[in-house]
Coordinates of C-alpha atoms in Angstrom, one line a residue:
Chain B
M1 CA 0.0 0.0 0.0
L2 CA 3.0 2.2 0.6
L3 CA 3.7 2.0 -3.2
I4 CA 0.1 2.9 -4.0
I5 CA 0.1 5.9 -1.6
A6 CA 3.4 7.1 -2.9
W7 CA 2.3 6.7 -6.5
R8 CA -1.0 8.4 -6.0
N9 CA 0.5 11.2 -4.0
I10 CA 2.6 12.4 -6.9
W11 CA -0.5 13.0 -8.9
R12 CA -2.1 15.1 -6.1
N13 CA -0.7 18.3 -7.5
K14 CA -0.6 17.5 -11.2
L15 CA 0.8 20.8 -12.4
R16 CA 3.7 20.7 -9.9
S17 CA 4.5 17.1 -10.7
F18 CA 4.3 17.8 -14.4
V19 CA 6.8 20.7 -14.1
V20 CA 9.2 18.4 -12.3
I21 CA 8.7 15.6 -14.8
V22 CA 9.3 17.9 -17.7
S23 CA 12.4 19.4 -16.1
V24 CA 13.9 15.9 -15.4
S25 CA 13.0 14.8 -19.0
L26 CA 14.5 17.9 -20.6
G27 CA 17.6 17.7 -18.5
L28 CA 18.0 14.0 -19.4
V29 CA 17.3 14.6 -23.1
G30 CA 19.9 17.4 -23.2
G31 CA 22.5 15.4 -21.3
I32 CA 21.9 12.0 -23.1
F33 CA 21.7 13.5 -26.5
S34 CA 24.8 15.6 -26.0
M35 CA 26.7 12.5 -24.8
A36 CA 25.3 10.6 -27.8
M37 CA 26.6 13.3 -30.1
M38 CA 30.0 13.2 -28.5
Y39 CA 30.1 9.5 -28.4
G40 CA 29.1 9.3 -32.1
M41 CA 31.7 11.9 -33.1
I42 CA 34.4 10.0 -31.2
N43 CA 33.4 6.7 -32.5
Q44 CA 33.3 8.1 -36.1
R45 CA 36.7 9.5 -35.5
V46 CA 38.1 6.2 -34.2
Q47 CA 36.5 4.4 -37.2
N48 CA 37.8 6.9 -39.7
I49 CA 41.3 6.7 -38.3
I50 CA 41.3 2.9 -38.2
E51 CA 39.7 2.6 -41.7
N52 CA 41.7 5.3 -43.4
E53 CA 45.0 5.5 -41.6
I54 CA 46.1 2.9 -39.1
S55 CA 44.0 -0.3 -39.5
H56 CA 43.7 -2.6 -36.5
I57 CA 47.3 -3.8 -36.1
Q58 CA 50.5 -2.5 -37.6
V59 CA 53.8 -4.4 -37.8
H60 CA 57.2 -2.6 -37.9
H61 CA 60.8 -3.0 -37.0
P62 CA 60.9 -2.0 -33.3
K63 CA 63.0 1.1 -34.2
F64 CA 61.1 2.2 -37.3
T65 CA 58.5 4.3 -35.6
E66 CA 61.1 6.4 -33.7
N67 CA 62.3 8.3 -36.8
Y68 CA 60.9 6.5 -39.8
E69 CA 64.4 5.5 -40.9
M70 CA 64.5 3.4 -44.0
Q71 CA 67.0 0.9 -42.8
Y72 CA 64.5 -0.5 -40.3
V73 CA 62.5 -2.9 -42.4
V74 CA 60.2 -5.8 -41.7
S75 CA 62.4 -8.7 -42.6
N76 CA 60.9 -11.5 -44.6
A77 CA 57.8 -9.4 -45.0
S78 CA 56.2 -11.5 -47.8
E79 CA 56.5 -14.7 -45.8
L80 CA 55.2 -13.0 -42.7
Q81 CA 52.3 -11.5 -44.6
K82 CA 51.3 -15.0 -45.9
K83 CA 51.7 -16.4 -42.4
L84 CA 49.5 -13.7 -40.8
M85 CA 46.8 -14.3 -43.5
T86 CA 46.5 -17.9 -42.3
S87 CA 45.1 -16.7 -39.0
S88 CA 41.4 -17.2 -38.9
E89 CA 41.0 -13.9 -37.1
V90 CA 42.7 -11.9 -39.8
E91 CA 40.6 -10.5 -42.7
A92 CA 43.3 -8.8 -44.7
V93 CA 47.0 -7.9 -44.6
C94 CA 48.7 -5.2 -46.7
S95 CA 52.3 -4.4 -47.0
R96 CA 53.6 -0.8 -47.3
L97 CA 56.6 1.2 -47.8
R98 CA 56.2 4.3 -45.6
I99 CA 58.7 7.1 -46.4
P100 CA 58.6 10.7 -45.1
G101 CA 59.3 13.1 -47.9
M102 CA 58.4 16.3 -49.8
A103 CA 55.8 16.9 -52.4
S104 CA 56.4 19.8 -54.8
S105 CA 54.4 21.4 -57.5
A106 CA 55.4 24.3 -59.7
Q107 CA 53.8 26.7 -57.2
S108 CA 54.4 25.1 -53.8
G109 CA 55.8 22.4 -51.6
A110 CA 54.8 20.4 -48.5
G111 CA 56.2 17.8 -46.1
I112 CA 54.3 14.6 -46.5
M113 CA 54.2 10.9 -45.7
I114 CA 54.5 8.8 -48.8
L115 CA 52.8 5.4 -48.6
G116 CA 53.9 3.0 -51.2
I117 CA 51.1 0.4 -51.4
H118 CA 49.9 -2.5 -53.3
P119 CA 46.5 -1.1 -54.5
D120 CA 44.6 -4.4 -54.3
E121 CA 45.9 -5.4 -50.9
E122 CA 45.2 -1.9 -49.6
R123 CA 41.6 -2.1 -50.6
G124 CA 41.2 -4.9 -48.1
V125 CA 42.6 -2.8 -45.2
T126 CA 41.9 0.9 -45.7
R127 CA 38.9 2.7 -47.2
I128 CA 40.9 5.3 -49.2
H129 CA 39.5 3.9 -52.5
E130 CA 36.1 4.9 -51.2
S131 CA 37.1 8.4 -50.2
L132 CA 38.0 9.5 -53.7
V133 CA 36.2 12.7 -54.7
E134 CA 37.9 12.9 -58.1
G135 CA 39.7 10.5 -60.4
S136 CA 40.4 6.8 -59.9
Y137 CA 42.3 4.5 -57.6
L138 CA 45.9 4.3 -58.6
E139 CA 45.2 3.5 -62.2
G140 CA 47.8 4.3 -64.9
R141 CA 50.9 2.7 -65.9
R142 CA 53.5 5.2 -64.9
N143 CA 53.8 6.7 -61.5
P144 CA 50.2 7.4 -60.5
I145 CA 49.6 9.1 -57.2
I146 CA 46.5 9.8 -55.0
I147 CA 46.7 12.9 -52.9
G148 CA 44.3 14.5 -50.4
E149 CA 42.1 17.4 -51.4
K150 CA 43.7 19.8 -48.9
L151 CA 47.2 19.0 -50.2
A152 CA 46.0 19.5 -53.7
R153 CA 44.8 23.0 -52.7
K154 CA 48.0 23.7 -51.0
L155 CA 50.1 22.6 -53.9
K156 CA 47.7 24.3 -56.3
V157 CA 47.4 21.2 -58.4
R158 CA 44.5 19.4 -60.0
L159 CA 43.7 16.0 -61.3
R160 CA 46.3 14.9 -63.9
S161 CA 48.7 17.5 -62.7
K162 CA 52.2 16.3 -62.1
I163 CA 54.0 16.7 -58.7
V164 CA 57.5 15.7 -57.7
L165 CA 58.1 13.6 -54.6
T166 CA 61.5 13.9 -53.0
F167 CA 62.6 11.5 -50.3
Q168 CA 65.7 10.0 -48.7
P169 CA 66.5 6.6 -50.1
R170 CA 68.2 4.0 -48.0
E171 CA 71.7 5.3 -49.0
G172 CA 73.1 8.1 -51.0
E173 CA 71.6 11.2 -52.5
L174 CA 67.9 12.3 -52.3
A175 CA 65.7 10.4 -54.7
R176 CA 63.1 12.2 -56.8
G177 CA 60.3 11.1 -59.0
A178 CA 57.5 12.8 -60.9
F179 CA 54.0 11.4 -60.3
R180 CA 50.8 12.2 -62.0
I181 CA 47.7 12.8 -59.9
V182 CA 45.1 10.2 -60.8
G183 CA 42.9 10.6 -57.8
I184 CA 42.1 13.1 -55.1
Y185 CA 40.6 11.8 -51.9
K186 CA 38.9 13.5 -49.0
T187 CA 38.4 12.1 -45.5
N188 CA 37.0 13.7 -42.4
N189 CA 40.5 14.5 -41.2
S190 CA 42.0 17.5 -43.1
V191 CA 45.4 17.0 -41.4
F192 CA 45.5 13.4 -42.8
D193 CA 44.4 14.7 -46.2
Q194 CA 47.2 17.2 -46.3
G195 CA 49.9 14.8 -45.1
Q196 CA 49.4 11.4 -46.8
V197 CA 49.9 10.5 -50.4
F198 CA 49.5 7.0 -51.9
V199 CA 51.6 5.6 -54.7
K200 CA 52.3 2.2 -56.0
R201 CA 55.0 0.5 -54.0
T202 CA 56.6 -0.8 -57.1
D203 CA 57.1 2.7 -58.4
L204 CA 58.6 3.8 -55.2
V205 CA 60.9 0.8 -55.2
R206 CA 62.0 1.6 -58.7
I207 CA 62.8 5.2 -58.0
S208 CA 64.5 4.7 -54.7
E209 CA 66.4 1.6 -55.8
Y210 CA 65.1 -0.3 -52.8
K211 CA 64.8 -4.1 -53.1
D212 CA 61.4 -5.3 -54.1
D213 CA 60.8 -6.8 -50.7
H214 CA 61.7 -3.6 -48.9
I215 CA 58.7 -3.3 -46.7
N216 CA 58.6 -1.3 -43.4
E217 CA 55.0 -1.6 -42.5
L218 CA 52.4 -4.4 -42.5
A219 CA 48.8 -3.4 -41.7
L220 CA 46.3 -5.9 -40.6
W221 CA 42.5 -5.7 -40.8
L222 CA 40.8 -8.1 -38.4
K223 CA 37.4 -9.7 -38.5
E224 CA 36.7 -8.5 -35.0
M225 CA 38.2 -5.2 -33.8
D226 CA 38.0 -6.2 -30.2
S227 CA 40.4 -9.1 -30.7
A228 CA 43.2 -6.7 -31.7
Q229 CA 44.8 -6.7 -28.3
M230 CA 44.8 -10.4 -27.9
L231 CA 46.0 -11.2 -31.4
S232 CA 48.7 -8.5 -31.2
K233 CA 50.0 -10.2 -28.1
Q234 CA 49.9 -13.6 -29.7
F235 CA 51.8 -12.5 -32.8
Q236 CA 54.3 -10.5 -30.7
K237 CA 55.2 -13.7 -28.8
K238 CA 56.0 -15.5 -32.0
H239 CA 57.9 -12.6 -33.6
L240 CA 60.0 -11.0 -30.9
E241 CA 62.2 -9.2 -33.5
L242 CA 59.2 -7.1 -34.7
Q243 CA 56.8 -4.7 -33.1
F244 CA 53.1 -5.3 -33.2
L245 CA 51.1 -2.3 -32.4
T246 CA 47.3 -2.2 -32.0
W247 CA 45.4 1.0 -33.0
R248 CA 45.1 1.7 -29.3
K249 CA 48.9 1.9 -29.0
I250 CA 49.3 3.9 -32.2
Q251 CA 46.6 6.4 -31.2
P252 CA 46.6 6.2 -27.4
D253 CA 44.8 9.5 -27.1
L254 CA 41.8 8.2 -29.0
A255 CA 41.9 4.9 -27.1
M256 CA 41.9 6.8 -23.8
V257 CA 38.9 9.0 -24.9
T258 CA 37.0 5.8 -25.9
D259 CA 37.9 4.0 -22.6
F260 CA 36.8 6.9 -20.5
M261 CA 33.5 7.5 -22.2
A262 CA 31.6 5.7 -19.4
E263 CA 33.3 7.9 -16.8
Y264 CA 32.7 11.1 -18.9
F265 CA 29.1 10.1 -19.2
I266 CA 28.7 9.5 -15.5
I267 CA 30.4 12.8 -14.6
F268 CA 28.5 14.8 -17.2
M269 CA 25.1 13.3 -16.2
S270 CA 25.9 13.6 -12.5
I271 CA 26.3 17.3 -12.9
I272 CA 23.0 17.6 -14.8
L273 CA 21.2 15.3 -12.3
A274 CA 22.7 17.2 -9.3
A275 CA 21.3 20.4 -10.7
L276 CA 17.9 18.8 -11.2
G277 CA 18.2 17.1 -7.8
F278 CA 18.3 20.5 -6.1
A279 CA 15.1 21.5 -7.9
I280 CA 13.5 18.2 -6.7
V281 CA 14.7 18.8 -3.1
N282 CA 12.9 22.1 -3.3
T283 CA 9.8 20.4 -4.7
M284 CA 9.9 17.6 -2.1
L285 CA 10.3 20.1 0.7
M286 CA 7.1 21.9 -0.5
V287 CA 5.4 18.6 -0.8
V288 CA 6.2 17.4 2.7
M289 CA 5.8 20.8 4.4
E290 CA 2.3 21.3 3.0
R291 CA 1.4 17.8 4.1
I292 CA 3.0 17.9 7.4
R293 CA -0.4 17.5 9.3
E294 CA -1.1 14.4 7.2
L295 CA 2.4 13.0 8.0
G296 CA 1.9 13.8 11.7
M297 CA -1.4 11.9 11.5
L298 CA 0.3 8.9 10.0
L299 CA 2.9 9.0 12.8
A300 CA 0.1 9.4 15.3
I301 CA -2.0 6.5 14.1
G302 CA 1.0 4.1 14.2
M303 CA 3.0 4.4 11.0
N304 CA 6.6 4.2 12.1
R305 CA 9.2 6.8 10.9
G306 CA 10.9 4.3 8.7
R307 CA 7.7 3.7 6.7
V308 CA 7.0 7.4 6.4
F309 CA 10.6 8.0 5.3
R310 CA 10.3 5.2 2.7
M311 CA 7.0 6.7 1.5
I312 CA 8.6 10.1 0.9
I313 CA 11.6 8.5 -0.8
L314 CA 9.3 6.5 -3.0
E315 CA 7.3 9.6 -4.0
S316 CA 10.5 11.3 -5.1
V317 CA 11.8 8.2 -6.9
F318 CA 8.5 7.8 -8.7
L319 CA 8.6 11.4 -9.7
C320 CA 12.1 11.1 -11.0
L321 CA 11.4 7.8 -12.7
V322 CA 8.5 9.1 -14.6
G323 CA 10.6 12.0 -15.8
G324 CA 13.5 9.6 -16.3
I325 CA 11.5 7.2 -18.5
A326 CA 10.1 10.1 -20.5
G327 CA 13.6 11.6 -20.9
V328 CA 15.3 8.4 -21.8
G329 CA 12.5 7.5 -24.2
V330 CA 12.6 10.8 -26.0
S331 CA 16.4 10.6 -26.1
F332 CA 16.4 7.1 -27.4
A333 CA 14.0 8.1 -30.2
L334 CA 16.0 11.1 -31.1
I335 CA 19.3 9.2 -31.1
E336 CA 17.8 6.4 -33.2
Y337 CA 16.4 8.9 -35.7
F338 CA 19.5 11.0 -36.0
N339 CA 21.7 7.9 -36.1
Q340 CA 20.1 7.2 -39.4
A341 CA 19.6 10.7 -40.7
G342 CA 22.7 12.3 -39.3
I343 CA 23.2 15.9 -38.1
D344 CA 24.8 18.1 -40.6
L345 CA 27.2 20.5 -38.9
G346 CA 28.5 21.7 -42.3
L347 CA 28.8 25.3 -41.0
F348 CA 31.6 24.1 -38.8
A349 CA 33.1 21.6 -41.2
E350 CA 36.5 23.2 -41.5
G351 CA 37.0 23.4 -37.8
F352 CA 35.8 19.9 -37.2
E353 CA 37.9 18.4 -40.0
S354 CA 41.0 20.2 -39.0
V355 CA 40.9 18.2 -35.8
G356 CA 39.8 15.0 -37.5
Y357 CA 36.1 15.0 -36.8
A358 CA 33.4 14.5 -39.4
S359 CA 30.9 17.4 -39.8
Q360 CA 28.1 14.9 -40.4
V361 CA 27.5 13.5 -37.0
Y362 CA 25.6 10.3 -36.3
P363 CA 24.8 10.2 -32.6
E364 CA 24.9 6.8 -30.9
L365 CA 24.9 5.5 -27.4
E366 CA 25.6 2.0 -26.1
S367 CA 22.6 0.4 -24.3
K368 CA 24.6 0.2 -21.1
F369 CA 24.4 3.9 -20.8
Y370 CA 20.6 3.8 -20.6
F371 CA 20.9 1.4 -17.7
I372 CA 23.5 3.6 -16.0
I373 CA 21.1 6.6 -16.4
G374 CA 18.3 4.6 -14.9
F375 CA 20.3 3.9 -11.8
M376 CA 21.4 7.5 -11.6
V377 CA 17.9 8.8 -11.8
V378 CA 16.8 6.5 -9.0
G379 CA 19.8 7.6 -7.0
M380 CA 18.8 11.2 -7.7
G381 CA 15.3 10.5 -6.5
I382 CA 16.5 9.0 -3.3
G383 CA 19.1 11.7 -2.7
A384 CA 16.6 14.5 -3.4
A385 CA 14.1 13.2 -0.8
V386 CA 16.5 12.5 2.1
Y387 CA 16.7 16.0 3.4
P388 CA 12.9 16.8 3.1
A389 CA 12.1 13.4 4.7
W390 CA 14.6 14.0 7.5
K391 CA 13.3 17.5 8.1
V392 CA 9.7 16.4 8.4
L393 CA 10.5 13.3 10.6
R394 CA 12.1 15.5 13.2
Y395 CA 8.7 16.7 14.2
Q396 CA 6.8 15.1 17.0
P397 CA 3.4 13.9 15.7
A398 CA 1.6 16.3 18.0
K399 CA 3.6 19.3 16.7
A400 CA 3.1 18.2 13.1
L401 CA -0.6 17.9 13.8
R402 CA -0.7 21.4 15.2
M403 CA 1.0 23.0 12.1
E404 CA -1.1 24.8 9.6
Chain Q
M1 CA -9.1 -0.7 37.1
A2 CA -7.6 2.3 35.4
V3 CA -6.4 1.8 31.8
I4 CA -5.0 5.3 31.6
E5 CA -3.5 7.2 34.5
V6 CA -1.8 10.5 34.4
K7 CA 0.0 11.8 37.5
D8 CA 0.6 15.5 37.9
I9 CA 1.5 16.1 34.3
R10 CA 2.6 19.5 33.0
K11 CA 3.3 20.6 29.5
V12 CA 5.1 23.8 28.9
Y13 CA 5.8 25.4 25.6
T14 CA 9.1 27.3 25.7
E15 CA 9.1 28.4 22.0
T16 CA 7.6 31.8 23.0
K17 CA 9.4 34.4 25.1
V18 CA 7.1 33.7 28.0
P19 CA 6.7 29.9 28.8
V20 CA 3.1 28.7 28.2
Y21 CA 1.7 26.0 30.4
A22 CA -0.8 24.2 28.2
V23 CA -1.3 21.5 30.9
N24 CA -0.5 22.5 34.4
G25 CA -0.6 19.7 37.0
I26 CA -3.3 17.4 35.9
A27 CA -3.9 14.0 37.6
L28 CA -6.6 11.8 36.1
S29 CA -7.4 8.2 35.5
F30 CA -9.8 6.5 33.1
E31 CA -11.3 3.1 33.4
K32 CA -12.2 0.6 30.7
G33 CA -15.5 1.3 29.0
E34 CA -15.7 5.0 29.9
F35 CA -17.4 7.5 27.6
A36 CA -15.8 10.7 28.8
A37 CA -15.7 14.2 27.5
I38 CA -13.0 16.7 28.3
V39 CA -14.5 20.1 27.9
G40 CA -13.2 23.6 28.3
P41 CA -12.8 26.8 26.3
S42 CA -10.4 27.1 23.4
G43 CA -6.7 27.1 24.6
S44 CA -7.6 25.5 27.8
G45 CA -5.3 22.5 27.1
K46 CA -7.9 19.9 25.9
T47 CA -6.0 18.8 22.8
T48 CA -2.7 18.8 24.6
L49 CA -4.1 16.6 27.3
L50 CA -5.6 14.3 24.7
N51 CA -2.3 14.1 22.8
I52 CA -0.4 13.3 26.0
L53 CA -3.0 10.6 26.9
G54 CA -2.5 9.1 23.4
G55 CA 1.3 9.2 23.6
I56 CA 1.7 11.4 20.6
D57 CA 3.0 14.2 22.8
V58 CA 5.3 14.0 25.7
P59 CA 4.6 15.9 29.0
S60 CA 7.3 18.2 30.4
E61 CA 6.7 16.7 33.8
G62 CA 4.7 14.0 35.3
E63 CA 3.9 10.4 34.5
V64 CA 1.6 8.8 31.9
I65 CA 0.7 5.1 32.5
I66 CA -1.3 3.4 29.9
D67 CA -2.3 -0.2 30.5
K68 CA 0.3 -0.5 33.2
K69 CA 3.0 0.8 31.0
H70 CA 5.0 4.0 31.7
I71 CA 4.9 5.8 28.4
A72 CA 8.2 7.5 29.2
S73 CA 10.0 4.2 29.4
L74 CA 9.1 3.2 25.8
S75 CA 11.4 4.0 22.9
S76 CA 10.0 5.9 20.0
R77 CA 9.5 2.7 18.0
Q78 CA 7.8 0.9 20.9
L79 CA 5.6 3.9 21.5
I80 CA 4.5 4.0 17.8
D81 CA 3.8 0.3 18.0
F82 CA 1.9 0.7 21.3
R83 CA -0.3 3.4 19.7
L84 CA -0.9 1.2 16.7
K85 CA -2.1 -1.7 18.8
N86 CA -3.9 0.1 21.7
I87 CA -5.1 3.5 20.7
G88 CA -7.5 4.7 18.0
F89 CA -7.5 8.4 17.0
V90 CA -10.2 10.5 15.6
F91 CA -9.2 14.0 14.6
Q92 CA -11.2 17.2 14.3
S93 CA -10.4 17.6 10.6
Y94 CA -10.8 13.9 9.9
N95 CA -7.2 13.5 8.7
L96 CA -7.9 10.7 6.3
I97 CA -5.4 9.8 3.6
P98 CA -6.8 11.7 0.6
V99 CA -5.4 9.4 -2.0
L100 CA -6.9 6.3 -0.6
T101 CA -10.5 5.2 -0.8
A102 CA -12.7 4.8 2.4
I103 CA -12.0 1.1 2.6
E104 CA -8.2 1.6 1.9
N105 CA -8.1 4.2 4.7
V106 CA -9.5 1.7 7.1
E107 CA -7.4 -1.2 5.8
F108 CA -4.2 0.9 6.1
I109 CA -4.1 0.6 9.9
L110 CA -4.6 -3.2 9.5
Q111 CA -1.8 -3.4 7.0
L112 CA 0.5 -1.6 9.4
Q113 CA -0.4 -4.3 11.9
G114 CA 0.7 -6.9 9.3
Q115 CA -2.7 -8.5 8.7
S116 CA -3.4 -10.4 5.5
K117 CA -5.2 -8.8 2.6
N118 CA -8.3 -10.9 3.1
E119 CA -8.5 -10.2 6.8
R120 CA -8.0 -6.6 6.2
R121 CA -10.7 -6.3 3.5
K122 CA -13.2 -8.3 5.6
R123 CA -12.7 -6.2 8.8
A124 CA -12.7 -2.9 6.9
Q125 CA -15.9 -3.7 5.1
Q126 CA -17.5 -4.8 8.4
L127 CA -16.5 -1.6 10.1
L128 CA -17.7 0.6 7.3
N129 CA -21.0 -1.3 7.3
E130 CA -21.2 -0.6 11.0
V131 CA -20.7 3.2 10.5
G132 CA -23.3 3.1 7.7
L133 CA -20.9 3.6 4.8
G134 CA -21.0 0.1 3.3
D135 CA -22.1 1.5 0.0
R136 CA -19.3 4.2 -0.2
V137 CA -16.3 2.0 0.4
N138 CA -14.7 2.9 -2.9
D139 CA -15.1 6.7 -2.6
R140 CA -12.2 8.8 -1.8
P141 CA -12.4 11.3 1.1
A142 CA -13.0 14.2 -1.3
Q143 CA -16.1 12.5 -2.5
L144 CA -17.6 12.1 1.0
S145 CA -19.3 14.7 3.2
G146 CA -17.7 15.9 6.4
G147 CA -19.9 13.5 8.5
Q148 CA -19.1 10.6 6.2
Q149 CA -15.4 11.3 6.4
Q150 CA -15.6 11.4 10.2
R151 CA -17.4 8.1 10.2
V152 CA -14.6 6.6 8.1
A153 CA -12.2 8.1 10.6
V154 CA -14.1 6.3 13.4
A155 CA -14.0 3.1 11.4
R156 CA -10.2 3.5 11.0
A157 CA -9.8 4.2 14.7
L158 CA -11.6 1.0 15.5
A159 CA -9.9 -1.1 12.9
S160 CA -7.1 -2.3 15.1
R161 CA -9.5 -3.2 18.0
P162 CA -7.9 -0.6 20.3
Q163 CA -8.5 -0.5 24.0
F164 CA -9.6 3.1 23.7
V165 CA -10.3 5.8 21.2
L166 CA -9.2 9.4 21.6
A167 CA -11.3 11.8 19.7
D168 CA -10.2 15.4 19.4
E169 CA -13.3 17.6 18.8
P170 CA -14.8 15.0 16.4
T171 CA -18.0 16.9 15.8
A172 CA -16.5 20.4 15.4
N173 CA -16.9 20.4 11.6
L174 CA -20.2 18.5 11.5
D175 CA -23.8 19.5 11.1
S176 CA -26.3 18.4 13.8
K177 CA -27.6 15.4 11.9
S178 CA -24.1 14.1 11.2
T179 CA -23.1 14.8 14.8
E180 CA -26.1 12.9 16.1
N181 CA -25.4 10.0 13.8
L182 CA -21.7 9.9 14.7
L183 CA -22.4 10.1 18.5
N184 CA -24.9 7.2 18.2
I185 CA -22.3 5.1 16.4
M186 CA -19.7 5.7 19.0
E187 CA -22.1 5.2 21.9
K188 CA -23.2 1.9 20.4
L189 CA -19.6 0.7 20.0
N190 CA -18.9 1.8 23.6
R191 CA -21.9 0.0 24.9
E192 CA -21.6 -3.1 22.8
E193 CA -17.9 -3.6 22.5
G194 CA -16.7 -1.9 25.7
I195 CA -14.3 0.4 23.9
T196 CA -13.3 3.4 26.0
F197 CA -14.0 6.7 24.3
I198 CA -12.4 10.0 25.5
F199 CA -13.4 13.2 23.7
S200 CA -12.1 16.6 23.8
T201 CA -15.0 18.9 22.9
H202 CA -16.9 22.1 23.6
D203 CA -20.0 20.7 21.7
S204 CA -22.9 20.5 24.1
R205 CA -24.4 17.6 22.1
V206 CA -21.3 15.5 22.9
V207 CA -21.4 16.6 26.5
K208 CA -25.0 15.5 26.8
K209 CA -24.1 12.0 25.7
A210 CA -21.0 11.7 27.9
R211 CA -21.1 9.8 31.2
R212 CA -18.2 11.6 32.6
V213 CA -17.4 15.3 32.0
I214 CA -14.0 16.7 32.9
T215 CA -13.7 20.4 32.7
I216 CA -10.4 22.1 32.3
E217 CA -9.4 25.7 32.3
D218 CA -5.9 27.1 31.9
G219 CA -4.4 23.7 31.9
C220 CA -6.0 22.6 35.2
V221 CA -8.9 20.3 35.9
V222 CA -11.7 22.4 37.5
S223 CA -14.3 19.7 37.7
D224 CA -14.7 16.0 37.1
E225 CA -18.3 14.9 37.1
R226 CA -19.7 11.4 36.5
I227 CA -23.1 11.9 34.9
A228 CA -24.3 8.4 35.2
P229 CA -22.9 5.4 36.9
N230 CA -20.4 3.5 34.8
N231 CA -22.3 0.3 34.3
I232 CA -20.3 -1.2 31.4

């Protein structure tokens, strides 16, 4: 009956309860949707980086990533590549020749990272071939190159323009080669677009006079992203002379942001709920003080203080839960809708893309966050009623009955 | 044998600059089956005395012994439990739980006592029949007249089969017909079930029915008359 009384009590003053419920709902919608936007943006960024740049696992000589020096190669790369492909967890492996260099046009020049790839292999690992906005994917017999849209703007070049790549070969003088732009790509990361160019590895080998099996990077695409850590450890144990890095180790900042999403969510929502909680404390104070005679009567006729306390707590929890369910429901619907439709933040595209975020955001939120918010709302309901309940229970029944 | 005994009780309110003695040295005892009225002008200390008798207020001085138990020796929890099992209350402004129906209001006390749903429903229905509200069991207090609400309050007070019922100006908000009706019900319960009724009132209609009239003024008993022999 305590539940019935508490539930019916919240509808005694419909307008007041409605205001509280709407406040809780709006607070939650604002908080949850903002978090879903943030979560969606971060997830998109992680996905973009993995799909376009780093893949799930990279393999290098242990010293290669220190300064990208050309002498540090993956020995017996072809054999290793074949071996890695035999793992049931691995979807695709591509070999690369990664060389820092300089791209020059007639008008300008820029420092870049040259990625000598095998086009067909690369298709299985990265999505650059899907990011082309002009031209085609490394087609052409002699020295084709794909560059990012931002680099093209910087070098003031267009499709089919020629640019010269200069880089340090393994030994001797600088190597140079003229490449014809056959494709221009655009990702959501303008820093990447400005800094990475893709050429055929065979062309790079020919110009630099490297050996054909000169490979300093293998990139792996896994069937399940979550198995990266475990597989990396397994491979590392078998190949101690090499360094296996998961995307988390290559981009620790992103991994950290992803890992701490739950904590961010809890902190962010706690602040919102704390603000709402104070409003509910005020409401519950009004509720109990205007019913103090009734509460005095309950104490007088034999309802113990614990039961009265629970009744007040339940009222607050019900109030918060109704608002919480409405808020979470509306948030869920909004997130589902915009997860399909996307939110176009094109006005801020340049700013977003300069730090690697897409301007078309697809909000998303893992289901566990809805459960977390459920618990937090109940916690807020309990917390908000403690003080009003304590305040009213200090009164002797006779004093409470005397109060107007 | 006295079921309630108060010995030289005083109740002083110190919240004001000048201490106010609401009850100032009252000694009384009530026996089982009494139908007593405490009368006196407003502010004379009737309600305070009744609250002390019911254990919902604590005297500043003196002793309250109910059913051989010293109220002061009971913990807060024991006192609440004691009230639940032994005392029924009827208040001037009915004080029903507005969100519960008439039958739920009566059942509520029984639920606090831990009775099963069937038992509760049966007893509540029986009591509401006795007070003439058998056909209004599903109405909420707001749907009932003042007299009907007070009859629900009486049914609630009797639900736990208390030893005595304390009624604080139960007819103050009722018209004559409702007053007559309510008094008849309480008199009948007193006569047939031996329940002790103690009223605070300044309603002459209640005083006429009472078999003992205690008059208090300024917190002191000025007269204690037994109108008719206590033959219950």
